[in-house]
Amino acid sequence: MTMSGAIALTRYLIEEQRAGHINAELRLLVEVVARACKQISVAVGKGALGGVLGDAGSPGEASINVQGEAQKKLDVLSNEILLEANAWGGHLAGLASEEMDASQPIPDTYPHGNYLLLFDPLDGSSNIDVNVSVGTIFSVLRCPEGIATPADAHFLQPGTAQVAAGYCVYGPQTTLVLTVGHGTHVFTLDREVGSFTMTARGIRIPEETKEFAVNMSNQRFWEPPMQAYVGDLLAGKDGPRGKDFNMRWVASMVADVHRILTRGGIFSYPLDSKCAAKGGKLRLMYEANPMSLLVEQAGGAASTGRQRMLEVQPTGLHQRVPVFLGSKREVEAAEGYHHAQGTDAS
Ligand code: AHM
Ligand code: MG
């Protein structure tokens, strides 16, 4: 025990194992992901000095991922760090990443474990080159019984099936936020010591809020319920909501969600006519589900606007969904507008 009584991530995980909440394999998995996040944090922190800024691929021929988006060098590097770290420990049966076309089973040269790991290796990558917070998001599922070599279909489990989820935000501080299904806890990286230390246990999101996060430049592309909802927020004290709202939009989901976990608020990336054909902008398996579990475990709510996020039955690894999450009463208010104006738009 340290003099200060500070709880390191390792100690927290051992205590969770002793309490019967996790087994040794899941403990190792979280430790490995946390170690990979430290490596990514170092690479992000070096920035131009590490030669890691800018687009991946060759000049004039940017590398494009399965999402149809140009990859940054740090997207590719972060993906490689997570793949390499998780290949050989024996805790996984397979992995899936926002940056890879298909899922990957663990090679037969290594022992196979019972878990599936999904991740967005570097979320908010449009912010990398401008030195604004970015992060890693991850979700852990059980590999279905009797499956040694999982395929994409084995990953298609609803968010309620997640056994752990978390994100690491690379900002002024490097902060790991984790749930193994027993509350949401915050660990801050002590950069001198090189270990994550618990800095907030069992965080709770205030149920009410006066702060919303949305990309307002998409306003004219939104569906009528979203137009009505944000219209009423903007009307403030004089409108039906009877209070003034403030707006924040970092454009890194990790940073926006971290603010909401810290002081409340509602985050939304709704359906709009630009992304309607794809089902939304944000990815269910790599972004919406892990964030929704963290938010629910902190007493908040997460929804597509029409359905509880964690109950969405996935149909594709890279499936996209509309997202509303954060302070419970505010998410319910946003859902109310969608229910009032019909349920057939998704
Ligand atoms: P990414 O995973 O390719 O970085 O995209 C996801 C990001 C989220 O972090 C953020 O909330 C959103 O895209 C920002 O979108 P926009 O640029 O439309 O504001
Ligand atoms: Mg992302």
XYZ file of C-alpha atoms and ligand atoms in Angstrom:
366
model
C 0.000 0.000 0.000
C 1.284 3.453 -0.861
C 1.530 6.049 1.889
C -1.346 7.984 0.330
C -3.542 4.880 0.047
C -3.971 5.568 -3.661
C -5.412 2.612 -5.555
C -3.539 1.550 -8.667
C -5.486 0.021 -11.577
C -3.773 -3.321 -10.880
C -4.964 -3.317 -7.272
C -8.504 -2.321 -8.268
C -8.623 -5.219 -10.742
C -7.302 -7.711 -8.184
C -9.975 -6.543 -5.747
C -12.650 -6.959 -8.423
C -11.357 -10.479 -9.043
C -11.481 -11.305 -5.324
C -15.043 -9.967 -5.201
C -15.937 -12.419 -7.978
C -16.791 -9.656 -10.474
C -14.090 -10.608 -12.994
C -11.820 -13.597 -13.602
C -8.041 -13.631 -14.100
C -8.417 -13.621 -17.883
C -10.539 -10.475 -17.928
C -8.166 -8.852 -15.445
C -5.257 -9.544 -17.796
C -7.273 -8.219 -20.728
C -7.932 -4.864 -19.043
C -4.272 -4.618 -17.940
C -3.110 -5.261 -21.503
C -5.474 -2.672 -22.981
C -4.351 -0.150 -20.352
C -0.701 -0.848 -21.211
C -1.432 -0.321 -24.916
C -3.194 2.967 -24.060
C -0.035 4.130 -22.253
C 1.944 3.456 -25.408
C -0.595 5.337 -27.536
C -0.526 8.193 -25.023
C 3.247 8.481 -25.464
C 2.925 8.519 -29.269
C 0.121 11.134 -29.172
C 2.151 13.244 -26.728
C 5.196 13.322 -28.994
C 3.179 14.840 -31.849
C 5.320 16.430 -34.544
C 8.501 15.421 -32.649
C 7.618 11.766 -33.191
C 6.788 12.268 -36.869
C 3.319 10.862 -36.184
C 1.098 13.733 -37.383
C -0.666 13.855 -40.741
C -2.287 11.328 -43.054
C -1.299 7.704 -43.462
C -0.426 6.444 -46.929
C 1.778 8.074 -49.516
C 1.559 11.737 -50.596
C -1.389 12.185 -52.937
C -2.719 8.734 -52.056
C -4.214 8.786 -48.583
C -4.942 5.450 -46.964
C -8.740 4.924 -46.680
C -10.287 2.675 -44.011
C -13.380 0.455 -44.205
C -15.480 3.444 -43.071
C -14.455 5.314 -46.242
C -12.464 7.797 -44.137
C -8.854 8.908 -44.689
C -6.647 7.398 -41.988
C -4.192 9.421 -39.957
C -0.763 8.014 -39.149
C -1.795 7.838 -35.501
C -4.989 5.888 -36.377
C -2.816 3.218 -37.989
C -0.170 3.266 -35.254
C -2.734 3.045 -32.442
C -4.444 0.131 -34.189
C -1.110 -1.688 -34.512
C -0.252 -1.068 -30.844
C -3.575 -2.563 -29.706
C -3.300 -5.551 -32.068
C 0.261 -6.375 -31.056
C -0.405 -5.977 -27.314
C -3.441 -8.257 -27.404
C -2.252 -11.011 -29.752
C -0.202 -13.257 -27.482
C -1.571 -13.057 -23.908
C -4.063 -15.909 -24.272
C -6.999 -13.777 -23.055
C -8.733 -13.238 -26.404
C -10.390 -15.330 -29.089
C -10.600 -12.428 -31.539
C -10.495 -8.685 -32.132
C -12.382 -6.170 -34.230
C -11.417 -2.574 -34.930
C -13.045 0.460 -36.472
C -9.952 0.666 -38.674
C -10.087 -2.925 -40.032
C -12.440 -4.367 -42.663
C -13.149 -7.627 -40.822
C -12.589 -9.092 -37.384
C -9.382 -11.053 -36.709
C -9.220 -14.322 -34.796
C -6.145 -14.765 -32.601
C -3.491 -16.610 -34.658
C -3.156 -20.328 -33.891
C 0.462 -19.767 -32.849
C -0.880 -18.276 -29.578
C -3.278 -19.679 -26.977
C -6.910 -18.623 -27.407
C -8.976 -17.069 -24.614
C -12.678 -16.575 -24.037
C -13.124 -12.898 -24.839
C -13.678 -10.690 -27.873
C -12.202 -7.182 -27.904
C -13.570 -4.368 -30.067
C -12.000 -0.939 -30.291
C -11.863 2.455 -31.920
C -8.072 2.829 -31.645
C -8.018 6.619 -31.914
C -11.347 8.396 -31.688
C -11.648 12.012 -32.755
C -8.818 11.715 -35.222
C -9.735 14.990 -36.959
C -8.374 16.598 -33.760
C -4.932 14.928 -33.792
C -3.112 17.480 -35.896
C -4.551 20.452 -33.977
C -3.507 19.205 -30.513
C -7.015 18.663 -29.146
C -7.940 15.633 -26.991
C -8.382 12.275 -28.707
C -8.858 8.819 -27.214
C -9.204 5.045 -27.436
C -12.593 3.366 -26.873
C -12.972 -0.355 -26.182
C -15.661 -2.947 -25.577
C -15.329 -6.535 -24.320
C -17.710 -9.392 -25.151
C -17.644 -13.112 -24.365
C -16.802 -15.374 -27.256
C -19.824 -17.636 -27.794
C -19.501 -21.097 -26.224
C -17.684 -23.654 -28.376
C -16.256 -21.096 -30.845
C -12.449 -21.221 -31.052
C -12.061 -19.121 -34.200
C -14.651 -16.345 -34.115
C -16.010 -14.727 -37.282
C -17.741 -11.323 -37.604
C -21.137 -12.864 -36.753
C -19.902 -13.896 -33.286
C -19.251 -10.242 -32.418
C -22.836 -9.198 -33.210
C -24.072 -9.170 -29.615
C -26.160 -6.360 -28.097
C -24.481 -3.872 -25.756
C -26.125 -5.509 -22.740
C -23.763 -8.476 -23.340
C -20.641 -6.378 -22.741
C -18.586 -7.604 -19.774
C -16.360 -4.529 -19.714
C -16.016 -1.231 -21.539
C -13.855 1.829 -21.296
C -12.033 4.648 -22.934
C -8.747 6.415 -22.482
C -8.660 10.132 -23.226
C -5.325 11.648 -24.256
C -5.746 15.230 -23.136
C -4.015 17.512 -20.637
C -4.185 14.356 -18.498
C -4.310 10.771 -19.751
C -7.398 9.313 -18.128
C -8.753 5.776 -18.298
C -12.458 5.384 -17.558
C -13.533 1.805 -16.956
C -16.494 -0.356 -16.081
C -16.545 -4.092 -15.501
C -20.266 -3.881 -14.744
C -19.911 -2.584 -11.177
C -19.840 1.183 -11.502
C -17.754 3.513 -13.637
C -14.347 4.473 -12.300
C -11.702 6.974 -13.372
C -7.939 6.288 -13.359
C -5.393 9.005 -14.120
C -2.005 8.119 -15.604
C 0.835 9.162 -13.336
C 3.272 9.989 -16.112
C 6.374 9.843 -13.889
C 5.499 6.483 -12.347
C 3.894 5.081 -15.506
C 0.832 3.636 -13.791
C -2.882 4.404 -13.692
C -4.193 5.457 -10.270
C -7.860 5.652 -9.314
C -8.919 9.281 -9.034
C -12.715 8.868 -8.886
C -14.705 5.808 -7.807
C -18.306 5.148 -8.767
C -18.908 8.421 -10.583
C -22.527 9.591 -10.978
C -23.843 11.772 -13.788
C -26.222 14.483 -12.542
C -29.748 13.608 -13.734
C -30.566 17.149 -14.856
C -28.412 19.394 -17.009
C -28.223 22.752 -18.765
C -25.529 21.728 -21.254
C -25.794 19.993 -24.625
C -23.245 18.767 -27.154
C -24.056 18.491 -30.856
C -22.520 19.545 -34.167
C -24.847 22.506 -34.844
C -23.598 22.880 -38.414
C -25.731 19.838 -39.287
C -28.924 21.487 -38.056
C -30.605 21.827 -41.448
C -30.010 18.129 -42.204
C -31.677 16.814 -39.016
C -35.026 15.055 -38.764
C -38.060 17.049 -37.472
C -37.919 15.640 -33.884
C -34.272 16.747 -33.497
C -35.084 20.161 -34.987
C -37.895 20.535 -32.458
C -35.788 19.340 -29.513
C -32.807 21.625 -30.143
C -35.139 24.480 -31.099
C -36.619 24.264 -27.601
C -33.142 24.100 -25.984
C -32.110 27.245 -27.865
C -35.323 29.034 -26.849
C -33.966 28.882 -23.283
C -35.826 30.531 -20.408
C -38.521 31.870 -22.703
C -39.213 28.482 -24.317
C -41.029 25.358 -23.118
C -37.928 24.071 -21.254
C -37.887 27.190 -19.072
C -34.094 27.390 -18.670
C -31.075 28.604 -20.633
C -28.770 25.916 -22.048
C -25.058 26.149 -22.790
C -23.398 24.297 -25.678
C -20.026 22.478 -25.928
C -18.696 20.436 -28.884
C -15.115 19.151 -28.879
C -15.701 16.831 -31.877
C -13.882 14.024 -30.040
C -16.533 11.752 -28.556
C -14.123 10.711 -25.791
C -13.656 14.309 -24.658
C -17.337 15.208 -24.927
C -18.383 12.082 -23.018
C -15.682 12.668 -20.412
C -17.083 16.132 -19.712
C -20.576 14.658 -19.383
C -19.394 11.924 -17.006
C -17.674 14.623 -14.966
C -20.368 17.307 -14.750
C -23.436 16.141 -16.688
C -24.876 17.111 -20.042
C -26.289 15.441 -23.120
C -24.198 14.286 -26.070
C -25.933 13.682 -29.372
C -24.990 12.679 -32.869
C -28.436 12.332 -34.385
C -29.518 10.984 -37.723
C -29.173 13.568 -40.484
C -29.856 13.435 -44.201
C -26.102 13.174 -44.935
C -25.617 10.045 -42.837
C -29.174 8.591 -42.956
C -28.284 5.977 -45.576
C -25.567 4.634 -43.269
C -27.855 4.695 -40.198
C -25.981 7.509 -38.424
C -22.432 8.783 -37.978
C -21.114 6.941 -34.926
C -20.426 3.232 -34.783
C -22.555 0.998 -32.544
C -19.899 -1.593 -31.678
C -16.827 0.629 -31.191
C -18.308 3.894 -29.918
C -21.999 3.875 -28.943
C -22.133 0.602 -26.983
C -19.037 1.015 -24.788
C -19.903 4.660 -24.040
C -23.507 3.684 -23.281
C -22.429 1.045 -20.760
C -20.108 3.533 -19.023
C -22.887 6.140 -18.931
C -25.540 3.710 -17.633
C -23.132 2.440 -14.977
C -22.763 6.070 -13.869
C -26.540 6.513 -13.549
C -27.044 8.161 -16.941
C -29.028 7.021 -19.970
C -28.140 6.180 -23.577
C -30.511 5.884 -26.490
C -30.835 5.980 -30.265
C -33.654 8.466 -29.640
C -36.114 5.646 -30.151
C -34.622 2.699 -28.264
C -32.233 1.974 -25.384
C -28.817 1.789 -27.049
C -27.674 -1.334 -25.216
C -30.688 -3.293 -26.527
C -30.001 -2.642 -30.214
C -29.399 -6.007 -31.917
C -26.360 -5.437 -34.156
C -26.594 -6.536 -37.774
C -23.101 -5.515 -38.904
C -19.704 -5.013 -37.301
C -19.415 -1.458 -38.618
C -23.092 -0.571 -38.118
C -23.827 3.092 -37.377
C -26.509 4.484 -35.095
C -27.912 7.832 -33.905
C -26.644 8.554 -30.371
C -28.119 10.421 -27.372
C -26.407 9.889 -24.035
C -25.745 11.545 -20.711
C -27.918 13.048 -17.983
C -30.910 10.762 -17.567
C -33.732 13.313 -17.561
C -32.295 15.100 -20.610
C -31.922 11.891 -22.634
C -35.532 11.068 -21.731
C -36.560 14.542 -22.893
C -34.814 14.025 -26.263
C -36.464 10.613 -26.608
C -39.827 12.229 -25.884
C -39.555 14.402 -29.012
C -38.725 11.347 -31.135
C -41.579 9.253 -29.723
C -44.032 12.139 -30.082
C -43.190 12.500 -33.779
C -43.309 8.831 -34.770
C -41.009 5.864 -34.546
C -40.480 4.939 -38.188
C -37.578 7.206 -39.173
C -34.646 5.012 -38.139
P -13.606 9.036 -35.753
O -13.788 7.767 -34.963
O -13.316 8.759 -37.201
O -12.654 9.985 -35.148
O -15.066 9.769 -35.812
C -15.838 9.912 -34.669
C -15.873 11.354 -34.218
C -16.368 11.477 -32.796
O -15.299 11.422 -31.901
C -17.024 12.842 -32.788
O -18.060 12.925 -31.849
C -17.525 12.978 -34.184
O -16.793 12.079 -34.994
C -17.294 14.372 -34.700
O -17.967 14.524 -35.889
P -18.038 15.951 -36.640
O -16.718 16.115 -37.292
O -19.167 15.771 -37.602
O -18.320 17.016 -35.622
Mg -14.417 7.126 -33.409
